[in-house]
Amino acid sequence: PHQVSLRRSGSHICGGSLYKANVVVTAAHCVQGTSASVLTVVAGTSSRTSGGTSIKVSQVKVHPSYSSSKINNDVAVLILASSFSLSSSIQLIALASSAPAVGSAVEVTGWGATKEGGASASTLQVVSVNVVSNADCAKAYGSSAITTAMLCAGVDAGGKDACQGDSGG
């Protein structure tokens, strides 16, 4: 219920999480260089294309140390023009008090592709993956690709992961 759809000129571009009734957290790469005037947030629906409640974005705040080349500090805050009315279908994300432990299960949600190179999902998807140490992640992706501002997660056997279109959620 905290998952929202971020839309540019009406089309889904990324996910986000409802932090406060008028504040969304998303990925910086989803909104960097984009005017708030073309962005809306839709909450309260599992459909990528219909339903829910839509509110315009009034401000985009990208992390001041965001690096598009390293994809580091890839976080942005969206201030909405008004507040969502919280309900059973529109809820705030529950924030953890600390980082999840290596090996613990976490959920990834989004409307991204369900296979590499595939089309975006029409219905919100959820998958459980395990937190991986940054050291192990660096072995897979290269030591310069992983920073302390990142969380790495996946499944050893593969086949379950976030994919294109899941960013921001």
Coordinates of C-alpha atoms in Angstrom, one line a residue:
P1 CA 0.0 0.0 0.0
H2 CA 3.0 2.4 0.3
Q3 CA 4.0 1.7 -3.3
V4 CA 3.2 4.6 -5.7
S5 CA 3.5 5.1 -9.4
L6 CA 5.5 8.1 -10.5
R7 CA 4.3 9.4 -13.8
R8 CA 5.7 11.9 -16.3
S9 CA 3.1 13.5 -18.6
G10 CA 0.7 10.7 -17.5
S11 CA 3.0 7.7 -18.2
H12 CA 4.5 5.5 -15.5
I13 CA 8.3 6.0 -15.3
C14 CA 9.2 4.7 -11.8
G15 CA 7.9 3.6 -8.5
G16 CA 8.2 5.4 -5.2
S17 CA 7.3 4.9 -1.5
L18 CA 4.9 7.1 0.3
Y19 CA 6.9 8.5 3.3
K20 CA 4.3 11.1 4.5
A21 CA 0.9 11.9 3.1
N22 CA 2.5 14.5 0.9
V23 CA 6.1 13.2 0.6
V24 CA 7.4 10.4 -1.7
V25 CA 10.8 8.9 -1.8
T26 CA 12.1 7.6 -5.2
A27 CA 15.3 7.1 -7.1
A28 CA 17.2 10.3 -8.2
H29 CA 17.8 8.9 -11.7
C30 CA 14.1 8.8 -12.2
V31 CA 13.6 12.5 -11.7
Q32 CA 17.0 14.3 -12.2
G33 CA 16.6 17.2 -14.6
T34 CA 12.8 16.8 -14.7
S35 CA 10.5 19.7 -13.9
A36 CA 8.0 19.0 -11.1
S37 CA 5.3 20.4 -13.4
V38 CA 5.2 17.3 -15.5
L39 CA 5.2 14.8 -12.6
T40 CA 2.3 13.2 -10.8
V41 CA 2.1 10.4 -8.2
V42 CA -0.7 7.8 -8.2
A43 CA -1.4 5.8 -5.1
G44 CA -4.0 3.3 -4.0
T45 CA -3.9 1.0 -7.0
S46 CA -2.0 -2.1 -8.0
S47 CA -2.6 -1.3 -11.7
R48 CA 0.1 0.5 -13.6
T49 CA -2.4 2.2 -15.9
S50 CA -5.7 2.7 -14.1
G51 CA -7.3 3.5 -10.8
G52 CA -6.0 5.1 -7.7
T53 CA -5.7 8.7 -6.7
S54 CA -3.4 11.2 -8.5
I55 CA -1.6 14.2 -7.0
K56 CA 0.7 16.6 -8.7
V57 CA 4.3 17.0 -7.6
S58 CA 5.2 20.5 -6.5
Q59 CA 8.9 20.1 -5.7
V60 CA 11.7 17.6 -6.7
K61 CA 14.7 17.4 -4.3
V62 CA 17.5 15.2 -5.5
H63 CA 20.2 14.1 -3.0
P64 CA 23.0 16.8 -3.1
S65 CA 25.7 14.1 -3.5
Y66 CA 23.9 12.1 -6.2
S67 CA 26.3 10.8 -8.8
S68 CA 24.7 9.7 -12.1
S69 CA 27.9 8.1 -13.3
K70 CA 28.3 5.9 -10.2
I71 CA 24.6 5.8 -9.4
N72 CA 25.6 6.7 -5.8
N73 CA 23.2 8.4 -3.4
D74 CA 20.4 7.5 -5.9
V75 CA 17.6 9.0 -3.9
A76 CA 15.2 11.9 -4.3
V77 CA 12.3 13.3 -2.3
L78 CA 9.1 14.6 -4.0
I79 CA 6.9 17.1 -2.2
L80 CA 3.3 16.8 -3.4
A81 CA 0.9 19.7 -4.1
S82 CA -1.5 18.1 -1.6
S83 CA -1.8 15.2 0.7
F84 CA -3.1 11.7 0.1
S85 CA -6.0 10.6 2.3
L86 CA -4.6 7.5 4.1
S87 CA -6.7 4.3 3.9
S88 CA -6.4 0.6 3.6
S89 CA -5.1 1.0 0.0
I90 CA -2.9 4.1 0.7
Q91 CA -0.4 3.8 3.5
L92 CA 2.9 5.1 4.6
I93 CA 6.0 3.0 4.3
A94 CA 7.3 1.6 7.7
L95 CA 10.9 2.6 8.0
A96 CA 13.4 0.3 9.6
S97 CA 15.5 1.6 12.5
S98 CA 18.6 0.0 11.0
A99 CA 19.9 -1.6 7.8
P100 CA 18.6 -5.2 7.3
A101 CA 21.2 -7.9 8.2
V102 CA 23.0 -9.8 5.5
G103 CA 21.0 -12.9 4.6
S104 CA 17.7 -11.4 5.8
A105 CA 14.7 -11.5 3.4
V106 CA 13.5 -8.2 2.0
E107 CA 10.7 -7.4 -0.5
V108 CA 11.1 -5.7 -3.8
T109 CA 8.0 -4.3 -5.4
G110 CA 7.3 -2.6 -8.7
W111 CA 5.7 -2.6 -12.2
G112 CA 9.0 -3.5 -13.9
A113 CA 9.6 -6.1 -16.5
T114 CA 9.1 -9.7 -15.3
K115 CA 11.9 -10.9 -17.5
E116 CA 15.0 -9.2 -18.9
G117 CA 14.0 -7.1 -22.0
G118 CA 10.3 -7.8 -21.4
A119 CA 7.4 -5.5 -21.1
S120 CA 6.4 -3.7 -17.9
A121 CA 4.0 -5.6 -15.7
S122 CA 0.5 -4.2 -15.7
T123 CA -0.1 -5.3 -12.1
L124 CA 2.1 -4.5 -9.1
Q125 CA 4.6 -7.3 -8.6
V126 CA 6.4 -8.4 -5.3
V127 CA 9.4 -10.7 -4.8
S128 CA 11.4 -11.7 -1.8
V129 CA 15.2 -11.5 -2.1
N130 CA 18.0 -11.8 0.5
V131 CA 20.4 -9.0 1.5
V132 CA 23.9 -9.7 0.2
S133 CA 27.1 -8.2 1.7
N134 CA 28.6 -5.3 -0.1
A135 CA 31.8 -7.3 -0.3
D136 CA 30.1 -10.2 -2.1
C137 CA 28.2 -7.7 -4.3
A138 CA 31.5 -6.0 -5.2
K139 CA 32.9 -9.3 -6.3
A140 CA 30.0 -9.7 -8.8
Y141 CA 29.8 -6.1 -10.0
G142 CA 33.3 -4.7 -9.4
S143 CA 34.7 -2.9 -6.4
S144 CA 34.2 0.5 -7.9
A145 CA 30.5 -0.1 -8.6
I146 CA 29.4 -0.7 -5.0
T147 CA 29.5 2.0 -2.3
T148 CA 28.4 2.2 1.3
A149 CA 25.3 4.1 0.3
M150 CA 24.0 1.1 -1.5
L151 CA 22.1 -2.0 -0.4
C152 CA 22.7 -5.2 -2.4
A153 CA 20.1 -8.0 -2.5
G154 CA 19.3 -11.0 -4.7
V155 CA 18.9 -14.8 -4.9
D156 CA 21.9 -17.0 -5.4
A157 CA 20.0 -19.3 -7.8
G158 CA 18.8 -16.3 -9.8
G159 CA 15.5 -15.8 -11.5
K160 CA 14.1 -13.4 -8.8
D161 CA 15.2 -9.8 -8.8
A162 CA 14.2 -6.2 -9.5
C163 CA 14.2 -5.4 -13.2
Q164 CA 13.9 -2.5 -15.7
G165 CA 11.0 -0.3 -14.5
D166 CA 11.2 -1.2 -10.8
S167 CA 13.4 1.8 -10.0
G168 CA 12.4 4.1 -7.2
G169 CA 10.0 1.9 -5.3

